[in-house]
Short mmCIF file of C-alpha atoms in Angstrom, two decimals:
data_model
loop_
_atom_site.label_atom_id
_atom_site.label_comp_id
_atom_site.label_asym_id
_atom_site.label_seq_id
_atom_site.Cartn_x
_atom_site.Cartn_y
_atom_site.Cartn_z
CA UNK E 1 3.35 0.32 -28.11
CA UNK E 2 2.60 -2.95 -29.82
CA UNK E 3 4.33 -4.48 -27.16
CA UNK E 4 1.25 -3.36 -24.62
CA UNK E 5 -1.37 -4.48 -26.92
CA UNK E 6 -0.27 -8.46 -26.95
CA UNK E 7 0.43 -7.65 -23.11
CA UNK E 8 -2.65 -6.43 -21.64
CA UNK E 9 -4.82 -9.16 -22.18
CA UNK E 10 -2.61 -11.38 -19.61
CA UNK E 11 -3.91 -8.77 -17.24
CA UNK E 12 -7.44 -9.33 -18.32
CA UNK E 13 -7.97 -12.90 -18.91
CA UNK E 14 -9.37 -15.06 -16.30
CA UNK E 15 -10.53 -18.63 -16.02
CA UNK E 16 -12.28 -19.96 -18.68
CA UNK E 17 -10.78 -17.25 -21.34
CA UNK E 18 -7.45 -19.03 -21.04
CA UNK E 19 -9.53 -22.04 -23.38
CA UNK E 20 -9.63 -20.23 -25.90
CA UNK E 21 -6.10 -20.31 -26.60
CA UNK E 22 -5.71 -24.12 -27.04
CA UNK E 23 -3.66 -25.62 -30.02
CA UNK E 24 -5.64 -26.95 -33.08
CA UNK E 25 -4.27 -30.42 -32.18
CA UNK E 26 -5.52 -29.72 -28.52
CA UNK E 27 -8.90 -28.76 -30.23
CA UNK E 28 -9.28 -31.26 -32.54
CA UNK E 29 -9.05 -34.19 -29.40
CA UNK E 30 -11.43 -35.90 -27.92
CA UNK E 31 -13.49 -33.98 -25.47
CA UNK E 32 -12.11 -34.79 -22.03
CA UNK E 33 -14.31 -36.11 -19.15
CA UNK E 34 -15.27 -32.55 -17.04
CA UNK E 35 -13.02 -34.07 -14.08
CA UNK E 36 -10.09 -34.55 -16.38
CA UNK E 37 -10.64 -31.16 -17.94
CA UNK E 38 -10.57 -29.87 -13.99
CA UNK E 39 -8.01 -31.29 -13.09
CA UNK E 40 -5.89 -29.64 -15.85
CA UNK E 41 -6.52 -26.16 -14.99
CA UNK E 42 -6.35 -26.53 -11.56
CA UNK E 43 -3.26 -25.44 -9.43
CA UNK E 44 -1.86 -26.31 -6.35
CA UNK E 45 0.26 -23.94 -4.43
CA UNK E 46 1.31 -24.52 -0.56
CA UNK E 47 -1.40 -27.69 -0.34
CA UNK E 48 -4.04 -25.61 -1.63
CA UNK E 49 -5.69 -26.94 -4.52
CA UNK E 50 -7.90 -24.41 -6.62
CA UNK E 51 -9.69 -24.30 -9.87
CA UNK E 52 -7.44 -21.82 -11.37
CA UNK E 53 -5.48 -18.52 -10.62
CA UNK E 54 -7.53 -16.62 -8.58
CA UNK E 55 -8.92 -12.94 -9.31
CA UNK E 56 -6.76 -10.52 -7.70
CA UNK E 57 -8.09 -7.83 -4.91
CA UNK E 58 -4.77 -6.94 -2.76
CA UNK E 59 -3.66 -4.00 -4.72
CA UNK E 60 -2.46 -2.79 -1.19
CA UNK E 61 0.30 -5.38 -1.24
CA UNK E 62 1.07 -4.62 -4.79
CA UNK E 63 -0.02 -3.76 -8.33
CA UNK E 64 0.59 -5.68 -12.00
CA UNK E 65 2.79 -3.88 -13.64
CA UNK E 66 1.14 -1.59 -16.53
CA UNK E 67 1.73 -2.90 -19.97
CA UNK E 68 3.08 0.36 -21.16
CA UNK E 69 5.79 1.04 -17.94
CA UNK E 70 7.05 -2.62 -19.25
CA UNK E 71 7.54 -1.24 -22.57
CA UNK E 72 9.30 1.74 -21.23
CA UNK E 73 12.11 -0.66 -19.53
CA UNK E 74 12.86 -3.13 -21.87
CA UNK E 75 15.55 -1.42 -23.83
CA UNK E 76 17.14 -0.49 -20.91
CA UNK E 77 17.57 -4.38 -19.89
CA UNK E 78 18.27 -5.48 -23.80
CA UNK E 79 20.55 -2.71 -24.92
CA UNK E 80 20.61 0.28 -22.88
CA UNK E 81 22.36 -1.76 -20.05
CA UNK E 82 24.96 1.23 -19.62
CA UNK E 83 25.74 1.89 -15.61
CA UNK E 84 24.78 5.35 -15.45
CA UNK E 85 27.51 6.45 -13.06
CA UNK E 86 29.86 5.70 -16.19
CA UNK E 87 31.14 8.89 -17.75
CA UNK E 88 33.37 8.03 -20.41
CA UNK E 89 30.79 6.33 -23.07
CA UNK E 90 27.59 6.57 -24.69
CA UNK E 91 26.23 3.48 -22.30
CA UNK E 92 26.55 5.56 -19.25
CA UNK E 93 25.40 9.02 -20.47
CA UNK E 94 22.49 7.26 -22.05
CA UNK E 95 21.49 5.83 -18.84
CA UNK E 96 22.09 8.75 -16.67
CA UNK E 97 19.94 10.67 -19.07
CA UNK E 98 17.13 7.70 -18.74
CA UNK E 99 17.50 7.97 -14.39
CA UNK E 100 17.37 11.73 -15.06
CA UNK E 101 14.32 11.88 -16.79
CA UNK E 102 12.67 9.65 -14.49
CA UNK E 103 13.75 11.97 -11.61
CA UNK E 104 11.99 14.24 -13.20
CA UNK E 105 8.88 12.60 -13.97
CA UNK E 106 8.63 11.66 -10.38
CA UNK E 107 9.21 14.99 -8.67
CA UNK E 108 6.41 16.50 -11.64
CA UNK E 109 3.88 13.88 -9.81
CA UNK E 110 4.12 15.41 -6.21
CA UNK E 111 5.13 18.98 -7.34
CA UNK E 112 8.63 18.59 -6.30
CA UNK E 113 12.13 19.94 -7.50
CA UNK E 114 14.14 16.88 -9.63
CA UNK E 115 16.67 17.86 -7.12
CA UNK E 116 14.81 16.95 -4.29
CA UNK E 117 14.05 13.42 -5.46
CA UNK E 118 16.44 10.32 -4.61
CA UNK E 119 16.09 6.83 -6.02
CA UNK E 120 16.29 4.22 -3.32
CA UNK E 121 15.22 0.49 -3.44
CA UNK E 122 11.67 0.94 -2.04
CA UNK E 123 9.38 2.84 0.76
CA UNK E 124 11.07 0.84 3.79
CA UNK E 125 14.29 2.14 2.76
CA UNK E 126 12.65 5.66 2.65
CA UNK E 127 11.14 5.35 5.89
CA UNK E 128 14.58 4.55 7.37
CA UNK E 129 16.40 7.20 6.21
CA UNK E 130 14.16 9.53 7.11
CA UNK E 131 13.29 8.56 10.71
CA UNK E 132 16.67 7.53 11.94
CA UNK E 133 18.42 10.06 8.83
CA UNK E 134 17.07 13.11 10.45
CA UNK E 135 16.91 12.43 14.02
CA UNK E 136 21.00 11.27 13.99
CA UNK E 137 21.63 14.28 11.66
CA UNK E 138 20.28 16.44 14.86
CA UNK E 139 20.84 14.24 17.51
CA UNK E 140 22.74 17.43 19.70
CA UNK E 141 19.69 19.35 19.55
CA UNK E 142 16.59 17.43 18.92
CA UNK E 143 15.49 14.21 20.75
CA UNK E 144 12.20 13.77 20.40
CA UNK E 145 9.82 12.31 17.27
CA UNK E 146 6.36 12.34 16.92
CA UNK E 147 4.59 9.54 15.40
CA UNK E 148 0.96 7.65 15.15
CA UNK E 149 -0.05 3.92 16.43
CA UNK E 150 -1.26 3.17 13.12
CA UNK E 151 1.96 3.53 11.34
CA UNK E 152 3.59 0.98 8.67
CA UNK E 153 5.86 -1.40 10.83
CA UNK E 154 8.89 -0.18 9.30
CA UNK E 155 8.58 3.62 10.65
CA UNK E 156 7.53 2.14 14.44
CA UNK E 157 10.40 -0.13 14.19
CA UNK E 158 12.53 2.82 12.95
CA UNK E 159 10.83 4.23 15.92
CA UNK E 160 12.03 1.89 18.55
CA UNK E 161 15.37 1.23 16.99
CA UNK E 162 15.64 5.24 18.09
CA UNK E 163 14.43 4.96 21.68
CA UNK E 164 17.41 2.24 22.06
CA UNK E 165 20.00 4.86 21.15
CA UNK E 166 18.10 7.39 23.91
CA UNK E 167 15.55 9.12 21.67
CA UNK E 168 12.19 9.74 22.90
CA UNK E 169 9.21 8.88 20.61
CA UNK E 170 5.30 10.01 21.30
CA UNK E 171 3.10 7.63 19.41
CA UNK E 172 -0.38 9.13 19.36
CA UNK E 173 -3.05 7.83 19.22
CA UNK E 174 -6.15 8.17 16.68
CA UNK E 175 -9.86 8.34 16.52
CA UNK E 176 -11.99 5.62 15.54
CA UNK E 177 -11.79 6.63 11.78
CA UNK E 178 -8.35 6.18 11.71
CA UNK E 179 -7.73 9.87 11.81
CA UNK E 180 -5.61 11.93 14.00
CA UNK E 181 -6.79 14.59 16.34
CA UNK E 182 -4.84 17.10 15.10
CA UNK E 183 -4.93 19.18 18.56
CA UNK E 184 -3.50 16.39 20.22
CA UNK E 185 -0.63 16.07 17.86
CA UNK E 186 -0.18 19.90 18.16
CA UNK E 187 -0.12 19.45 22.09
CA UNK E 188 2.72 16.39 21.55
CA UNK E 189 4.93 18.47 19.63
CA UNK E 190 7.90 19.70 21.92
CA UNK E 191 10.83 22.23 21.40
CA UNK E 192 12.97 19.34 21.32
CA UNK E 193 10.94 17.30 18.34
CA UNK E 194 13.28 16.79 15.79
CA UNK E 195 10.16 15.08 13.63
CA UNK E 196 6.72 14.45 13.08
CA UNK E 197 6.04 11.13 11.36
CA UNK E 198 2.54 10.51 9.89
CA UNK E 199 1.29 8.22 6.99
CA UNK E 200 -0.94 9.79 3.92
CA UNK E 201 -2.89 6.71 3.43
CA UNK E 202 -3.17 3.67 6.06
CA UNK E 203 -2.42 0.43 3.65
CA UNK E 204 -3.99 -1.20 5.79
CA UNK E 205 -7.85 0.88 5.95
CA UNK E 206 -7.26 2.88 3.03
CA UNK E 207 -7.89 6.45 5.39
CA UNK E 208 -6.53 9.88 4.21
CA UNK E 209 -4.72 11.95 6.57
CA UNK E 210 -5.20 15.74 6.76
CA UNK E 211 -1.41 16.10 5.50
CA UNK E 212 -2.12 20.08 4.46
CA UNK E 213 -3.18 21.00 8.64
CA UNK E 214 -0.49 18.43 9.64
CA UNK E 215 2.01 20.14 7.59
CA UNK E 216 0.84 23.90 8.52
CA UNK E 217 1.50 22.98 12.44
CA UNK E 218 4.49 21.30 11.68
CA UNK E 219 5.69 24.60 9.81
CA UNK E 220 4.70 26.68 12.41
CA UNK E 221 6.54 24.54 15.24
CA UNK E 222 9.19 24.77 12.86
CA UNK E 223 9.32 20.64 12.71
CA UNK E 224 9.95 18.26 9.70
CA UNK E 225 7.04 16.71 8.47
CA UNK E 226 7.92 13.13 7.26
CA UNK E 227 5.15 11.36 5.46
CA UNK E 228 4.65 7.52 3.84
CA UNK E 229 3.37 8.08 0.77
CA UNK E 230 3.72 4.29 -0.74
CA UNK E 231 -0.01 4.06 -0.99
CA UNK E 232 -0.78 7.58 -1.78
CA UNK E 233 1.18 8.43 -4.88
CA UNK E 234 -0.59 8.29 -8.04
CA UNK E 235 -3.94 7.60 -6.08
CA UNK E 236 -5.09 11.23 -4.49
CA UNK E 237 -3.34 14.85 -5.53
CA UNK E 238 -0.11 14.95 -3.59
CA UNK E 239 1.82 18.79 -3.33
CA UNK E 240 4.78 18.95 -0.99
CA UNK E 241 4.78 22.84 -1.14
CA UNK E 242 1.04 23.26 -0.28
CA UNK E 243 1.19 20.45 2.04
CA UNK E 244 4.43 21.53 4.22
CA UNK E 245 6.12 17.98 3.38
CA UNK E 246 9.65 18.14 4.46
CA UNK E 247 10.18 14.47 3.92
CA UNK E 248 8.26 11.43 1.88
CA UNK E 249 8.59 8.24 1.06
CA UNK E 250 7.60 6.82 -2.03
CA UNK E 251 7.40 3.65 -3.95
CA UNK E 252 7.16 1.75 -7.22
CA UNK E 253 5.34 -1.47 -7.34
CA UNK E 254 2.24 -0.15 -5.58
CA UNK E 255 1.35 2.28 -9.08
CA UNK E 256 1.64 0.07 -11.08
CA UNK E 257 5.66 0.20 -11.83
CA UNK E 258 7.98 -2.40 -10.65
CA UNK E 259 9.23 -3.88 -7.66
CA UNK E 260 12.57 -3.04 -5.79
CA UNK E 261 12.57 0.82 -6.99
CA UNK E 262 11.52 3.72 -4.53
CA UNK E 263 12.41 7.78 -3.89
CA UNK E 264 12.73 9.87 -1.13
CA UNK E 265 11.72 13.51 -1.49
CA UNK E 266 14.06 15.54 0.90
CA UNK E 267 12.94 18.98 0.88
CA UNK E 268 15.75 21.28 -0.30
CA UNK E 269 14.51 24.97 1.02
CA UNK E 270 14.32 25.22 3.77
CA UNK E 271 17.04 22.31 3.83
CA UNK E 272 16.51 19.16 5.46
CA UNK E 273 19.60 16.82 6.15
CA UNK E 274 19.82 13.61 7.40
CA UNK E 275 22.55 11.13 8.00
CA UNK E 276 23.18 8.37 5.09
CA UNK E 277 22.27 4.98 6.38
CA UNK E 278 24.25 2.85 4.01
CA UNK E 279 27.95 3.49 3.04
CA UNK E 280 29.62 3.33 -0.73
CA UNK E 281 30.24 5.11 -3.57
CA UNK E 282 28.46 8.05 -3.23
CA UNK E 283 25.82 7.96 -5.05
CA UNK E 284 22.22 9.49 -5.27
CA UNK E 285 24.60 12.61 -3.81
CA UNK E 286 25.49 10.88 -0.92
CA UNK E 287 22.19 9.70 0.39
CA UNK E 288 22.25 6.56 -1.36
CA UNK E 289 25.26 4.76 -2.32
CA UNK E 290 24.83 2.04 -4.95
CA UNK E 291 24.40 1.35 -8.08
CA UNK E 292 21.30 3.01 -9.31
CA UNK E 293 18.97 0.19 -11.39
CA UNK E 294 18.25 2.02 -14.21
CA UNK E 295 15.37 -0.05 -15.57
CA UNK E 296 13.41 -0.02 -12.67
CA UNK E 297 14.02 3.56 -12.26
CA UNK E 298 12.63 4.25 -16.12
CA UNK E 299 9.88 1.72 -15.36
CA UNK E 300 8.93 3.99 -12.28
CA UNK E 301 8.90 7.31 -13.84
CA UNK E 302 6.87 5.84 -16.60
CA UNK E 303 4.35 4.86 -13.81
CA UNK E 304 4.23 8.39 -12.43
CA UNK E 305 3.79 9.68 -15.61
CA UNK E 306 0.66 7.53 -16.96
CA UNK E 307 -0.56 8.52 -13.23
CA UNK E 308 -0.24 11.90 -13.40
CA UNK E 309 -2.41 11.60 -16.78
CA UNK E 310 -5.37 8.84 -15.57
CA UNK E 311 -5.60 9.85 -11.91
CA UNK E 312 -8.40 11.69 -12.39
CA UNK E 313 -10.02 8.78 -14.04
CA UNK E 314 -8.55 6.05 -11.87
CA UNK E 315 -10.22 7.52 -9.08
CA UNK E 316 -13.53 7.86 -10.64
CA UNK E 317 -13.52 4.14 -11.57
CA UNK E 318 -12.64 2.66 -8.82
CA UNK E 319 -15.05 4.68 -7.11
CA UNK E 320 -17.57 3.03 -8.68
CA UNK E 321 -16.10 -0.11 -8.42
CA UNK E 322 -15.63 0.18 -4.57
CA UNK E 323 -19.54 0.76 -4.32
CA UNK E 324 -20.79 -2.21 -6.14
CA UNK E 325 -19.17 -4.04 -4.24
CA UNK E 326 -19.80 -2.77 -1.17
CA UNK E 327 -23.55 -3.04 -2.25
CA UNK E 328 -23.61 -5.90 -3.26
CA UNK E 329 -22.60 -7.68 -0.13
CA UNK E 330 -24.35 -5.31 2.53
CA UNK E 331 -27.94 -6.37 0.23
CA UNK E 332 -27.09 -10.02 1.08
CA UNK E 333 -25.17 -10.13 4.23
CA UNK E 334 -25.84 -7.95 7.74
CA UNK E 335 -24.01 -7.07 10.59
CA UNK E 336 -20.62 -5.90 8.22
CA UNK E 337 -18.51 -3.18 9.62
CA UNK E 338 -16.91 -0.77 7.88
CA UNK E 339 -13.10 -0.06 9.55
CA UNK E 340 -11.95 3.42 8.83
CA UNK E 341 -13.01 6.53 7.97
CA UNK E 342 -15.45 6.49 4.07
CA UNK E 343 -15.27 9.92 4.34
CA UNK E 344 -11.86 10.61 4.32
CA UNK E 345 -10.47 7.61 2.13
CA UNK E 346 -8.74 6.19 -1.11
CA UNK E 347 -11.78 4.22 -2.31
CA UNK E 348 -9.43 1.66 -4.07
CA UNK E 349 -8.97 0.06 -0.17
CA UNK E 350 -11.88 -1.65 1.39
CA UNK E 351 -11.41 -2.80 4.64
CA UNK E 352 -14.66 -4.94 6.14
CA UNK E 353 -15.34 -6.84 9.13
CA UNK E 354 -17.83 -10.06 8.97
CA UNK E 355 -19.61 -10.32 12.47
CA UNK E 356 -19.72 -13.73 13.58
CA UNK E 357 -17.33 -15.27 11.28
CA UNK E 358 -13.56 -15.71 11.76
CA UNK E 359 -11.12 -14.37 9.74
CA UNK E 360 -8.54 -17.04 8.89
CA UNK E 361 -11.56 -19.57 8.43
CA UNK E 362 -13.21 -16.97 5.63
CA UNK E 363 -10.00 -16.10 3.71
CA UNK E 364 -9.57 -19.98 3.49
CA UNK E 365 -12.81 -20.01 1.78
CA UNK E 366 -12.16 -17.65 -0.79
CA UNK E 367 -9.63 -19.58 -2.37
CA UNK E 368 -10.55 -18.03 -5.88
CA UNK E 369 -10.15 -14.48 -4.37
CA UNK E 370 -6.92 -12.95 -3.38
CA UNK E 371 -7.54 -10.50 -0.98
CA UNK E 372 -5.97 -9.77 2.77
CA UNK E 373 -6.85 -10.08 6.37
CA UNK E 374 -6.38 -6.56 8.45
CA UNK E 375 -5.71 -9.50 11.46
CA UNK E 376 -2.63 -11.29 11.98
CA UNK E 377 -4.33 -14.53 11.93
CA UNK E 378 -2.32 -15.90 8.70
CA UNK E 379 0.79 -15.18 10.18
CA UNK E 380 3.21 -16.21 13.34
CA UNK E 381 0.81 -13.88 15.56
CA UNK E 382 -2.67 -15.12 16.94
CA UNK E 383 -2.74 -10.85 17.87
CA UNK E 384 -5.33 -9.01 16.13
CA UNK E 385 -3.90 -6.59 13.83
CA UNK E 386 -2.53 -3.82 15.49
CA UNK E 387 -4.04 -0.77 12.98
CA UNK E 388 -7.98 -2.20 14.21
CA UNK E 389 -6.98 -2.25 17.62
CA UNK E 390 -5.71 1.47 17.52
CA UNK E 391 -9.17 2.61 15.64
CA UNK E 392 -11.03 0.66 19.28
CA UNK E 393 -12.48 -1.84 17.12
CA UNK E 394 -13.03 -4.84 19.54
CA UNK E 395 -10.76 -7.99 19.12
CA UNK E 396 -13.49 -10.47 17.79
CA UNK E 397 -14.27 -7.75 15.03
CA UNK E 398 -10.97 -7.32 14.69
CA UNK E 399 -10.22 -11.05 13.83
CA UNK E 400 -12.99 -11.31 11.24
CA UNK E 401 -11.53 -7.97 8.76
CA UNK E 402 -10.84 -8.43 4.80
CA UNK E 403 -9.10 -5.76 3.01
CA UNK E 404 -10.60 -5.88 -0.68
CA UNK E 405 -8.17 -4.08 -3.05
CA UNK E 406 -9.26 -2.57 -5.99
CA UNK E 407 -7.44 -1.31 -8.65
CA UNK E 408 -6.61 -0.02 -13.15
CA UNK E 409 -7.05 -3.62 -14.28
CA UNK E 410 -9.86 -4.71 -11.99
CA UNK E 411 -13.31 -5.46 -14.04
CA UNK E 412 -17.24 -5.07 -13.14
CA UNK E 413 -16.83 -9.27 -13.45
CA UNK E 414 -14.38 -9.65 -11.19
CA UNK E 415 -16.37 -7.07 -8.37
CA UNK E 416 -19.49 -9.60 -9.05
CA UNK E 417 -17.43 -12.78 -8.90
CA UNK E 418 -16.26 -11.34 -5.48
CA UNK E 419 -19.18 -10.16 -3.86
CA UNK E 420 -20.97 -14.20 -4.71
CA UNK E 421 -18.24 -15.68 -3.19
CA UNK E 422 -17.39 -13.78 -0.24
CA UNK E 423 -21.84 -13.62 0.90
CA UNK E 424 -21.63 -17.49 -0.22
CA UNK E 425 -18.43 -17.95 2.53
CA UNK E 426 -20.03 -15.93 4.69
CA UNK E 427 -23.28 -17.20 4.90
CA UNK E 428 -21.72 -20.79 5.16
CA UNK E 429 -19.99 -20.01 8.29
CA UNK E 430 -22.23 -18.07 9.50
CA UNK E 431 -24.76 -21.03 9.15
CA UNK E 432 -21.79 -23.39 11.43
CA UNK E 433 -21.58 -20.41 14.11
CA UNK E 434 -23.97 -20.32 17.46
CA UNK E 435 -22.92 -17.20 18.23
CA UNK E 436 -24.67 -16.29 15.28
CA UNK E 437 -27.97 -18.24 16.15
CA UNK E 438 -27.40 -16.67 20.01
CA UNK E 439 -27.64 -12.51 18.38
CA UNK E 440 -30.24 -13.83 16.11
CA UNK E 441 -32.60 -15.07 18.50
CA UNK E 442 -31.96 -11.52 21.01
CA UNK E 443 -29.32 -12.76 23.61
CA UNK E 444 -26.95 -10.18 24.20
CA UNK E 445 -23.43 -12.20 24.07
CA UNK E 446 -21.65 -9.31 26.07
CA UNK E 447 -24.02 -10.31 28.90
CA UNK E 448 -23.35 -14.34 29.09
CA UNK E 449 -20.56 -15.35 31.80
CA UNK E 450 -18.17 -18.16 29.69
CA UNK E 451 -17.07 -20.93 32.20
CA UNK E 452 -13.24 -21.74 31.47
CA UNK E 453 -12.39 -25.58 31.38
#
């Protein structure tokens, strides 16, 4: 493991740390003017100029790879580089052995049979297979798929890509924690529903869905139960027997593995088929033809495996670390909103909205944070994001959300550094804002009639 020791201080260091690193001839110059010396560690990415990298809080969009899954990979890159479909030399049979093992690490983390687990490049592919896999499989005798508004975009794509070939999709709706009324999906389910489609945890409010009473109706309708389990796995107890899960998708580079790695879990008894979606060699048993990257796959075993050990611990952490910082900025800010469900929730996803400030304008200012906006507003679409607007939260609110990820690596410092910047931002445009000044001083803003020009 020595290579995680000289590795996991790149995940730690921050800022000013980095100084200490200088060369002895870089030491032994004259001290630079403080401009000059800001200048140098500044960076400039997209027009943006900033003082240096900035501390990282978007763990929903994806996690640093751990130190010790790195380790796992590198032989497999350096000298295990066997294809492990080869069956006539050591290369292969050392790899297969390598994708086997991880296939078995895996299915150990959700309490799955190795032969129910199939590698795949990522959750998206997952979520394809499933959704259109199943519903082609039975397209004679089920026509019908149950599903939730506040689903990833790939499954309600997946979704609407099956209502063009003549399938009929219910998309429920959910309460204003994010959950789902479980009579209502009950009620939706139809002798023709070939499956029911719900996420575990919402990447975008961090909510928990009641997958055990999902799964029990779905068993008792005799339905699959499909699940997206990107940002679940590793992060709360996950067991596709006592749940009912029929189908999940999982992937890599949100526990800390690597990027462009995945699995499906296709239940095997009762067995659930579904219809390839890519053509090729055959492999993954037919599911998934291509080449199967056996570093990645080692690299996301290894994550499931130092999971499955510091879950427990994980959680507990970033417990902790979720309420100092929530703390800390409700003591020195009013008016935030909580969006989703604190009850019922994976504590490593904060999503908060800042009355009377707009979203695109505050994640501007927190240059030296990267976090997300649950709104649209960075992107092509002025529309609020869709996932508030299902919960009833009101557009305006809706605009003004961050999502604060919190994750392993993330430090007590970094919380603090967070929490002064994002009340300093606030404040600031808060301080610019008359809407503001209007609530403060008792008009009700709801009431005023806003002449067009």
């Amino acid at each position: 493991m020595a290579l995680s020791r000289r590795l996991l201080p790149l995940f730690l260091r921050r800022g000013a740390g980095a100084r200490a690193h200088l060369s002895t001839a870089a030491a032994a110059a004259p001290a630079a003017s403080a401009s000059e010396e800001e200048d140098e560690q500044s960076v400039t990415v997209k027009g943006v100029r900033i003082s240096g990298r900035p501390l990282y809080m978007d763990m929903q969009a994806t996690t640093p790879v751990d130190p010790r899954v790195l380790d796992a990979m590198l032989p497999f890159y350096l000298s295990r580089y066997g294809n492990p479909h080869s069956r006539t030399h050591l290369y292969g049979w050392e790899s297969d052995a390598a994708v086997e093992a991880a296939r078995a690490r895996v299915a150990a983390l959700v309490g799955a049979d190795p032969r129910e687990i199939f590698f795949t490049s990522g959750a998206t592919e997952c979520n394809n297979i499933a959704v259109k896999g199943v519903m082609r499989f039975y397209r004679d005798r089920r026509r019908h798929v149950v599903t939730t508004q506040t689903e990833h975009k790939c499954v309600l794509d997946s979704c609407r890509y099956l209502q063009q070939e003549g399938f009929e999709v219910t998309y429920l709706p959910v309460r204003g924690d994010g959950l789902v009324d479980l009579g209502q999906l009950e009620d939706a389910i139809r002798p023709d529903t070939g499956l029911v489609s719900v996420m575990a945890v919402n990447n975008e409010i961090g909510v928990v869905q009641p997958l055990e009473e999902i799964g029990r109706i779905c068993k008792e309708k005799g339905v699959p139960f499909h699940t997206d389990a990107a940002q679940a796995l590793g992060k709360i107890p996950i067991d596709v027997n006592r749940m009912g899960i029929g189908l999940m998708s999982l992937s890599g580079h949100k526990i800390y593995g690597p990027k462009g790695v995945g699995a499906l879990y296709l239940r095997r008894r009762p067995r659930i088929r579904v219809e390839p979606q890519m053509s090729g060699g055959g492999q993954e048993r037919g599911i998934r033809s291509g080449t199967v990257p056996t570093p990645l796959v080692v690299g996301f075993g290894a994550a499931c495996e130092i999971a499955a050990q510091e879950m427990d611990y994980d959680h507990r952490r970033v417990s902790a670390l979720q309420q100092r910082l929530l703390d800390g900025i409700r003591a020195q800010v009013d008016e935030v909103v909580i969006n989703g469900s604190m009850e019922h929730r994976y504590p490593g996803n904060l999503n908060l909205s800042f009355a009377y400030v707009e979203g695109e304008s505050l994640l501007m200012g927190l240059k030296e944070v990267a976090v997300s906006s649950g709104s649209a507003c960075t992107s092509a679409s002025l529309e609020p994001s869709y996932v508030l607007r299902a919960l009833g939260v009101e557009e305006d609110m809706a605009h003004t959300s961050i999502r604060f990820g919190i994750g392993r690596f993330t430090t007590e410092e970094e919380v603090d550094r967070a929490i002064e910047l994002t009340v300093h931002q606030v404040k600031k445009l808060r301080d610019m804002s008359p809407l503001y000044e209007m609530a403060k001083a008792g008009i009700d803003l709801k009431s005023i009639e806003w002449s067009q020009h």
